[in-house]
Amino acid sequence: MFEVEIISSFSAAHRLRQYKGKCERLHGHNYRVHVTARASNPKADGMVIDFGELKRITNDLLERLDHHLLNEIKPFDEIEPSAENIAEFIFHEVEQGLGEKCDLLYSVGVWESDTSVARYFR
Ligand SMILES: [Zn+2]
């Protein structure tokens, strides 16, 4: 099995509505996003997927979140903007962006800090 991963980032604010504690108050993170693709065999060109294509799709999406209050953006106006939910959202958006290559997408990890990550897998 081969795995490739691209790393990107965005900065945003959020507030966890259902949390009791510090995170219910408005605060921000410099999120790091790891997007991983897997395949048992590389294609004829020797690649699982072009890093550039995965970066472009991911960065186009993260541009929509960057420097926003996540609670005001769909779907986080209705669901909690937790790292878990952000990871699932990014996964499904990147999956859509990949089109017929969507099966290659394996996981999305969203890092809220250097020591805290939530990952979503298919
Ligand atoms: Zn937070």
mmCIF file of C-alpha atoms and ligand atoms in Angstrom:
data_model
loop_
_atom_site.group_PDB
_atom_site.id
_atom_site.type_symbol
_atom_site.label_atom_id
_atom_site.label_comp_id
_atom_site.label_asym_id
_atom_site.label_seq_id
_atom_site.Cartn_x
_atom_site.Cartn_y
_atom_site.Cartn_z
ATOM 1 C CA MET A 1 0.000 0.000 0.000
ATOM 2 C CA PHE A 2 1.213 3.494 -0.852
ATOM 3 C CA GLU A 3 0.198 6.627 0.965
ATOM 4 C CA VAL A 4 0.799 10.238 0.012
ATOM 5 C CA GLU A 5 -0.037 13.222 2.151
ATOM 6 C CA ILE A 6 -0.160 16.956 1.645
ATOM 7 C CA ILE A 7 -0.105 19.464 4.482
ATOM 8 C CA SER A 8 -1.876 22.785 4.392
ATOM 9 C CA SER A 9 -3.179 25.311 6.890
ATOM 10 C CA PHE A 10 -5.714 28.011 7.592
ATOM 11 C CA SER A 11 -6.521 30.377 10.427
ATOM 12 C CA ALA A 12 -10.025 30.773 11.773
ATOM 13 C CA ALA A 13 -12.080 31.567 14.830
ATOM 14 C CA HIS A 14 -14.723 29.403 16.401
ATOM 15 C CA ARG A 15 -16.836 28.935 19.464
ATOM 16 C CA LEU A 16 -18.097 25.551 20.651
ATOM 17 C CA ARG A 17 -21.711 26.141 21.594
ATOM 18 C CA GLN A 18 -22.254 22.896 23.493
ATOM 19 C CA TYR A 19 -18.958 22.892 25.361
ATOM 20 C CA LYS A 20 -18.704 23.884 28.987
ATOM 21 C CA GLY A 21 -15.358 25.512 29.552
ATOM 22 C CA LYS A 22 -12.830 27.755 27.826
ATOM 23 C CA CYS A 23 -13.719 26.593 24.301
ATOM 24 C CA GLU A 24 -17.289 27.896 24.529
ATOM 25 C CA ARG A 25 -15.764 31.370 24.298
ATOM 26 C CA LEU A 26 -14.748 32.859 20.956
ATOM 27 C CA HIS A 27 -11.114 32.018 20.142
ATOM 28 C CA GLY A 28 -8.936 31.158 17.163
ATOM 29 C CA HIS A 29 -6.625 28.464 15.868
ATOM 30 C CA ASN A 30 -3.932 28.182 13.256
ATOM 31 C CA TYR A 31 -5.263 24.896 11.914
ATOM 32 C CA ARG A 32 -2.970 22.439 10.150
ATOM 33 C CA VAL A 33 -4.661 20.078 7.709
ATOM 34 C CA HIS A 34 -3.218 16.762 6.551
ATOM 35 C CA VAL A 35 -4.911 15.190 3.523
ATOM 36 C CA THR A 36 -3.941 11.600 2.809
ATOM 37 C CA ALA A 37 -4.513 9.480 -0.302
ATOM 38 C CA ARG A 38 -3.870 5.746 -0.581
ATOM 39 C CA ALA A 39 -3.563 3.194 -3.344
ATOM 40 C CA SER A 40 -2.213 -0.341 -3.477
ATOM 41 C CA ASN A 41 -0.427 0.418 -6.735
ATOM 42 C CA PRO A 42 0.803 3.670 -8.210
ATOM 43 C CA LYS A 43 -0.538 4.525 -11.654
ATOM 44 C CA ALA A 44 1.560 4.173 -14.793
ATOM 45 C CA ASP A 45 3.116 7.580 -14.054
ATOM 46 C CA GLY A 46 4.468 6.170 -10.779
ATOM 47 C CA MET A 47 2.172 8.303 -8.610
ATOM 48 C CA VAL A 48 -0.773 7.595 -6.328
ATOM 49 C CA ILE A 49 -2.003 11.105 -7.125
ATOM 50 C CA ASP A 50 -0.320 14.315 -8.199
ATOM 51 C CA PHE A 51 0.627 16.253 -5.024
ATOM 52 C CA GLY A 52 -0.146 19.458 -6.918
ATOM 53 C CA GLU A 53 -3.704 18.412 -7.686
ATOM 54 C CA LEU A 54 -4.377 17.400 -4.077
ATOM 55 C CA LYS A 55 -2.890 20.698 -2.845
ATOM 56 C CA ARG A 56 -4.927 22.772 -5.289
ATOM 57 C CA ILE A 57 -8.236 21.139 -4.312
ATOM 58 C CA THR A 58 -7.436 21.395 -0.597
ATOM 59 C CA ASN A 59 -6.187 24.977 -0.737
ATOM 60 C CA ASP A 60 -9.181 26.155 -2.787
ATOM 61 C CA LEU A 61 -11.428 24.768 -0.069
ATOM 62 C CA LEU A 62 -9.381 26.123 2.851
ATOM 63 C CA GLU A 63 -9.460 29.557 1.222
ATOM 64 C CA ARG A 64 -13.207 29.547 1.951
ATOM 65 C CA LEU A 65 -12.544 28.984 5.680
ATOM 66 C CA ASP A 66 -9.444 31.129 6.142
ATOM 67 C CA HIS A 67 -9.839 34.156 8.450
ATOM 68 C CA HIS A 68 -13.524 33.497 9.026
ATOM 69 C CA LEU A 69 -15.622 32.846 12.068
ATOM 70 C CA LEU A 70 -16.464 29.203 11.360
ATOM 71 C CA ASN A 71 -19.759 29.417 13.277
ATOM 72 C CA GLU A 72 -21.052 31.712 10.504
ATOM 73 C CA ILE A 73 -20.132 29.354 7.625
ATOM 74 C CA LYS A 74 -22.143 26.346 6.449
ATOM 75 C CA PRO A 75 -22.340 23.676 7.839
ATOM 76 C CA PHE A 76 -20.880 25.108 11.070
ATOM 77 C CA ASP A 77 -23.729 27.554 11.464
ATOM 78 C CA GLU A 78 -25.705 24.444 12.458
ATOM 79 C CA ILE A 79 -23.172 21.848 13.629
ATOM 80 C CA GLU A 80 -20.339 22.346 16.096
ATOM 81 C CA PRO A 81 -17.112 23.618 14.475
ATOM 82 C CA SER A 82 -15.072 20.995 16.338
ATOM 83 C CA ALA A 83 -11.854 19.615 14.851
ATOM 84 C CA GLU A 84 -13.731 16.337 14.247
ATOM 85 C CA ASN A 85 -16.528 18.003 12.284
ATOM 86 C CA ILE A 86 -14.080 20.202 10.368
ATOM 87 C CA ALA A 87 -12.093 17.087 9.375
ATOM 88 C CA GLU A 88 -15.234 15.322 8.123
ATOM 89 C CA PHE A 89 -16.336 18.425 6.223
ATOM 90 C CA ILE A 90 -12.933 18.821 4.531
ATOM 91 C CA PHE A 91 -12.886 15.102 3.683
ATOM 92 C CA HIS A 92 -16.229 15.243 1.858
ATOM 93 C CA GLU A 93 -15.393 18.490 0.065
ATOM 94 C CA VAL A 94 -11.994 17.226 -1.131
ATOM 95 C CA GLU A 95 -13.640 13.929 -2.102
ATOM 96 C CA GLN A 96 -16.045 15.850 -4.313
ATOM 97 C CA GLY A 97 -13.212 17.891 -5.771
ATOM 98 C CA LEU A 98 -11.347 14.728 -6.746
ATOM 99 C CA GLY A 99 -14.193 13.569 -8.977
ATOM 100 C CA GLU A 100 -13.515 10.121 -10.402
ATOM 101 C CA LYS A 101 -10.356 9.867 -8.254
ATOM 102 C CA CYS A 102 -12.389 10.219 -5.040
ATOM 103 C CA ASP A 103 -11.694 6.619 -3.971
ATOM 104 C CA LEU A 104 -8.037 7.539 -3.443
ATOM 105 C CA LEU A 105 -8.851 9.831 -0.538
ATOM 106 C CA TYR A 106 -8.120 8.047 2.730
ATOM 107 C CA SER A 107 -8.132 10.489 5.629
ATOM 108 C CA VAL A 108 -8.145 14.100 6.714
ATOM 109 C CA GLY A 109 -6.476 15.228 9.922
ATOM 110 C CA VAL A 110 -7.184 18.624 11.453
ATOM 111 C CA TRP A 111 -4.642 19.873 13.969
ATOM 112 C CA GLU A 112 -5.868 22.527 16.370
ATOM 113 C CA SER A 113 -2.441 22.731 17.971
ATOM 114 C CA ASP A 114 0.890 20.899 17.824
ATOM 115 C CA THR A 115 -0.449 18.297 20.237
ATOM 116 C CA SER A 116 -4.139 17.892 19.275
ATOM 117 C CA VAL A 117 -5.427 16.322 16.081
ATOM 118 C CA ALA A 118 -8.760 14.867 14.957
ATOM 119 C CA ARG A 119 -8.823 12.538 11.946
ATOM 120 C CA TYR A 120 -11.704 11.467 9.748
ATOM 121 C CA PHE A 121 -11.469 8.269 7.708
ATOM 122 C CA ARG A 122 -13.738 6.952 5.027
HETATM 123 ZN ZN ZN B 1 -10.926 25.790 19.604
#
